[in-house]
Coordinates of C-alpha atoms in Angstrom, one line a residue:
X1 CA -87.5 64.1 165.7
X2 CA -85.9 63.3 169.0
X3 CA -85.8 59.7 167.8
X4 CA -83.9 60.7 164.7
X5 CA -81.4 62.7 166.4
X6 CA -80.7 59.8 168.9
X7 CA -80.2 57.5 165.7
X8 CA -77.6 60.0 164.2
X9 CA -75.9 60.2 167.4
X10 CA -75.4 56.3 167.6
X11 CA -74.3 56.1 164.0
X12 CA -71.7 59.0 164.7
X13 CA -70.3 56.8 167.7
X14 CA -70.1 53.8 165.6
X15 CA -68.2 55.5 163.1
X16 CA -65.7 56.7 165.7
X17 CA -65.3 53.3 167.0
X18 CA -64.5 52.0 163.5
X19 CA -61.7 54.5 162.9
X20 CA -60.1 53.8 166.2
X21 CA -60.0 50.2 165.4
X22 CA -58.4 50.9 162.2
X23 CA -55.5 53.0 163.8
X24 CA -54.9 50.1 166.2
X25 CA -54.7 47.6 163.3
X26 CA -52.1 50.0 161.7
X27 CA -50.0 49.9 164.9
X28 CA -50.2 45.9 164.9
X29 CA -48.8 46.0 161.2
X30 CA -45.8 47.9 161.9
X31 CA -42.1 47.0 161.5
X32 CA -41.5 46.4 165.1
X33 CA -39.8 43.2 166.5
X34 CA -42.1 40.1 166.7
X35 CA -40.8 39.6 170.4
X36 CA -39.3 42.0 173.0
X37 CA -35.5 41.5 173.9
X38 CA -34.5 40.0 177.1
X39 CA -32.5 41.6 179.7
X40 CA -29.7 40.6 179.4
X41 CA -30.0 40.6 175.7
X42 CA -30.0 37.0 174.5
X43 CA -32.4 36.8 171.3
X44 CA -30.6 37.1 168.0
X45 CA -31.7 40.0 165.9
X46 CA -32.8 38.0 162.9
X47 CA -35.1 36.2 165.2
X48 CA -36.8 39.4 166.5
X49 CA -37.4 40.6 162.9
X50 CA -38.1 37.5 160.9
X51 CA -39.6 39.7 158.2
X52 CA -36.1 41.3 157.9
X53 CA -37.6 44.8 158.1
X54 CA -34.8 46.0 160.7
X55 CA -34.8 49.4 162.1
X56 CA -33.8 52.2 159.7
X57 CA -32.0 54.3 162.0
X58 CA -31.5 58.1 161.6
X59 CA -31.6 59.3 157.8
X60 CA -30.2 62.8 157.1
X61 CA -31.2 64.9 154.0
X62 CA -28.5 66.2 151.8
X63 CA -27.2 69.6 152.6
X64 CA -25.6 70.3 149.3
X65 CA -27.6 72.1 146.7
X66 CA -26.0 69.7 144.0
X67 CA -27.2 66.5 145.7
X68 CA -30.9 67.6 146.4
X69 CA -32.2 66.1 143.0
X70 CA -31.3 62.7 144.5
X71 CA -34.1 62.5 146.9
X72 CA -36.6 63.0 144.1
X73 CA -35.2 61.1 141.2
X74 CA -37.2 58.1 140.4
X75 CA -34.1 56.4 138.8
X76 CA -31.9 56.7 141.8
X77 CA -35.0 55.2 144.0
X78 CA -35.2 52.3 141.9
X79 CA -31.4 51.8 142.0
X80 CA -31.7 51.9 145.8
X81 CA -34.5 49.3 145.7
X82 CA -32.1 46.9 143.5
X83 CA -29.4 46.9 146.4
X84 CA -32.0 46.5 149.2
X85 CA -30.3 43.3 150.4
X86 CA -27.2 45.4 151.0
X87 CA -29.2 47.6 153.3
X88 CA -30.9 44.8 155.1
X89 CA -27.6 43.2 156.0
X90 CA -26.3 46.6 157.2
X91 CA -29.4 47.3 159.3
X92 CA -29.3 43.9 160.9
X93 CA -25.8 44.6 161.9
X94 CA -26.3 48.0 163.0
X95 CA -29.2 46.9 165.3
X96 CA -26.8 44.3 167.0
X97 CA -24.3 47.0 167.4
X98 CA -26.8 49.4 169.0
X99 CA -28.2 46.8 171.4
X100 CA -24.9 45.4 172.5
X101 CA -23.8 49.0 173.1
X102 CA -26.8 50.0 175.0
X103 CA -26.3 46.9 177.4
X104 CA -22.7 47.0 177.9
X105 CA -22.7 50.8 179.1
X106 CA -24.3 49.7 182.1
X107 CA -21.3 47.3 182.7
X108 CA -18.6 49.8 181.9
X109 CA -17.8 51.2 185.5
X110 CA -14.9 51.9 187.5
X111 CA -13.3 48.7 188.8
X112 CA -14.1 46.4 185.9
X113 CA -11.2 44.8 184.2
X114 CA -10.8 45.7 180.7
X115 CA -10.2 42.3 179.2
X116 CA -13.4 40.8 181.0
X117 CA -15.3 43.6 179.8
X118 CA -14.3 43.1 176.3
X119 CA -14.8 39.4 176.3
X120 CA -18.5 40.0 177.4
X121 CA -19.0 42.6 174.9
X122 CA -18.1 40.3 172.0
X123 CA -20.0 37.4 173.5
X124 CA -23.1 39.4 173.4
X125 CA -22.2 40.6 169.8
X126 CA -21.8 36.9 168.6
X127 CA -25.0 35.9 170.3
X128 CA -27.1 38.9 168.7
X129 CA -25.7 38.6 165.5
X130 CA -26.2 34.8 165.5
X131 CA -22.6 34.1 164.5
X132 CA -22.2 31.9 161.4
X133 CA -18.5 31.7 160.1
X134 CA -18.0 34.4 157.3
X135 CA -21.8 35.1 157.0
X136 CA -22.1 36.9 160.1
X137 CA -20.0 37.7 163.3
X138 CA -17.9 40.2 165.0
X139 CA -15.7 42.4 162.6
X140 CA -12.6 42.9 164.4
X141 CA -11.2 42.8 168.0
X142 CA -12.8 45.2 170.3
X143 CA -10.6 48.4 170.7
X144 CA -10.5 49.7 174.5
X145 CA -8.2 52.7 174.7
X146 CA -7.4 54.5 177.8
X147 CA -6.5 58.4 178.1
X148 CA -3.6 59.3 176.0
X149 CA -4.0 56.2 173.8
X150 CA -6.3 57.4 170.8
X151 CA -7.5 54.2 169.4
X152 CA -6.8 50.4 168.4
X153 CA -5.4 49.1 171.8
X154 CA -7.1 45.7 172.5
X155 CA -6.5 44.0 176.2
X156 CA -5.3 40.5 175.8
X157 CA -5.5 37.5 178.2
X158 CA -3.2 38.3 181.1
X159 CA -3.9 42.1 180.9
X160 CA -5.0 43.1 184.4
X161 CA -5.8 46.8 183.7
X162 CA -8.8 48.1 185.6
X163 CA -10.9 51.0 184.5
X164 CA -10.7 53.9 187.0
X165 CA -12.9 56.9 187.8
X166 CA -10.6 59.3 186.0
X167 CA -10.1 57.4 182.8
X168 CA -11.4 58.5 179.6
X169 CA -12.1 55.4 177.7
X170 CA -12.6 54.8 173.9
X171 CA -14.6 51.7 172.9
X172 CA -14.4 50.6 169.2
X173 CA -16.4 47.4 168.0
X174 CA -17.7 45.9 164.9
X175 CA -20.4 43.6 163.6
X176 CA -21.0 42.2 160.2
X177 CA -23.4 40.4 158.0
X178 CA -22.3 39.1 154.7
X179 CA -19.2 41.2 154.9
X180 CA -21.1 44.4 155.4
X181 CA -19.4 46.0 158.3
X182 CA -20.7 48.3 161.2
X183 CA -17.5 50.2 162.4
X184 CA -18.6 52.4 165.3
X185 CA -17.0 53.8 168.4
X186 CA -18.0 55.7 171.5
X187 CA -16.4 57.3 174.6
X188 CA -17.2 56.6 178.2
X189 CA -15.8 58.9 181.2
X190 CA -17.0 59.3 184.7
X191 CA -15.4 62.5 185.9
X192 CA -17.7 65.3 184.9
X193 CA -14.7 67.5 184.1
X194 CA -14.2 65.7 180.8
X195 CA -17.9 66.2 179.7
X196 CA -17.0 69.2 177.4
X197 CA -14.5 66.8 175.7
X198 CA -17.1 64.3 174.9
X199 CA -19.2 66.9 173.8
X200 CA -16.7 68.3 171.4
X201 CA -16.0 65.0 169.9
X202 CA -19.9 64.1 169.5
X203 CA -20.7 67.4 168.0
X204 CA -17.8 67.3 165.7
X205 CA -18.7 63.8 164.6
X206 CA -22.2 65.1 163.8
X207 CA -20.9 68.1 161.9
X208 CA -18.8 65.7 159.7
X209 CA -21.7 63.5 159.1
X210 CA -23.9 66.3 157.9
X211 CA -21.4 67.7 155.5
X212 CA -20.6 64.2 154.0
X213 CA -22.4 63.3 150.8
X214 CA -21.8 61.9 147.2
X215 CA -19.3 64.2 145.2
X216 CA -18.1 66.1 148.6
X217 CA -14.4 66.6 148.9
X218 CA -13.3 64.6 152.0
X219 CA -11.0 67.5 152.9
X220 CA -14.1 69.7 153.4
X221 CA -15.5 67.1 155.8
X222 CA -12.3 67.4 157.9
X223 CA -12.5 71.1 157.9
X224 CA -16.1 71.0 159.2
X225 CA -15.1 68.7 161.9
X226 CA -12.0 70.8 162.9
X227 CA -14.0 73.9 163.0
X228 CA -16.7 72.5 165.6
X229 CA -14.0 70.3 167.5
X230 CA -11.6 73.4 168.1
X231 CA -14.5 75.7 169.2
X232 CA -14.6 73.9 172.6
X233 CA -12.3 74.0 175.8
X234 CA -12.0 71.9 178.6
X235 CA -10.8 72.6 182.1
X236 CA -8.9 70.0 183.7
X237 CA -7.6 70.2 187.3
X238 CA -8.1 74.0 187.1
X239 CA -6.3 74.4 183.9
X240 CA -8.1 75.4 180.7
X241 CA -7.3 73.6 177.4
X242 CA -8.4 74.3 173.8
X243 CA -9.7 70.8 172.3
X244 CA -7.7 70.0 169.2
X245 CA -8.2 67.7 166.5
X246 CA -5.7 64.9 166.1
X247 CA -4.2 65.3 162.5
X248 CA -3.1 61.7 162.0
X249 CA -6.4 60.1 163.4
X250 CA -8.9 59.7 160.4
X251 CA -12.2 58.1 159.4
X252 CA -12.1 55.6 156.4
X253 CA -14.1 53.9 153.8
X254 CA -15.2 50.3 154.3
X255 CA -15.7 47.6 151.7
X256 CA -17.2 44.0 151.8
X257 CA -15.1 42.0 154.3
X258 CA -12.6 45.0 154.2
X259 CA -12.5 47.3 157.2
X260 CA -9.9 49.9 155.7
X261 CA -11.0 50.2 151.9
X262 CA -8.6 52.9 150.8
X263 CA -10.0 56.3 151.3
X264 CA -9.1 58.1 154.6
X265 CA -11.3 60.9 155.9
X266 CA -9.3 63.7 158.0
X267 CA -10.5 65.4 161.0
X268 CA -8.5 68.5 160.1
X269 CA -8.7 71.0 157.2
X270 CA -6.2 70.9 154.2
X271 CA -6.3 67.4 153.8
X272 CA -7.1 65.2 150.6
X273 CA -9.5 66.6 148.4
X274 CA -10.5 63.4 146.7
X275 CA -14.4 63.3 146.4
X276 CA -16.7 60.6 147.9
X277 CA -18.6 58.4 145.6
X278 CA -21.9 57.0 145.0
X279 CA -22.3 53.5 146.6
X280 CA -19.4 54.0 149.0
X281 CA -19.4 53.0 152.8

């Protein structure tokens, strides 16, 4: 009997080992990069993912009752599969944007010249996107706007502006693959008194993304953004200010090779009540 028990124990151990091997094999078959990125980044993203299974990023569920069926419809899932090449291009451009942004944040420090910083950012973007004429490259000149300038300022050669400790800097840059544009911005500041201002902008943006969806009225998206934005206050040099949404600064739709494709998404209530449509970026 003792011998039989020992044999059974050995069999159980063997089974456990087999299960562990299977799990390890699953990890190896994942959709991660085939090679790690260098520091500073130098390997084009399409070489890191030769199978073209680029990172998906964060996906949000629909919050509107009238859109829930879209997550279970087999017909819509098939329609998504038919345009998978579009998503592959978008995800490649997005991963380039993410890696460039992550690296350049370390270079954005007081004392850096804005022109040099933007040149370096665009050089990394060209390298990682594997720039190739109209097929892949940067989508537009880098926006680098300080303080009271809300957006769309680009330093040119000869501009000697230097980033200061008390500056609030908005960086807006884009990448594209086959005309599918990633247009994304972020804010950098060093003085902690501006932290609530950055938090207000970030949380208001997230609220707008959650509100968005097919057949949602873009004015309702603006209302959601403004409600969160204006719930914040910031104390600057001992004086308290309410954070306010900028009425004439909007988001926008994007088309193939077209950075502004017609629709504007407000960040205040009472705006255009046109609906978002299926297939729009």
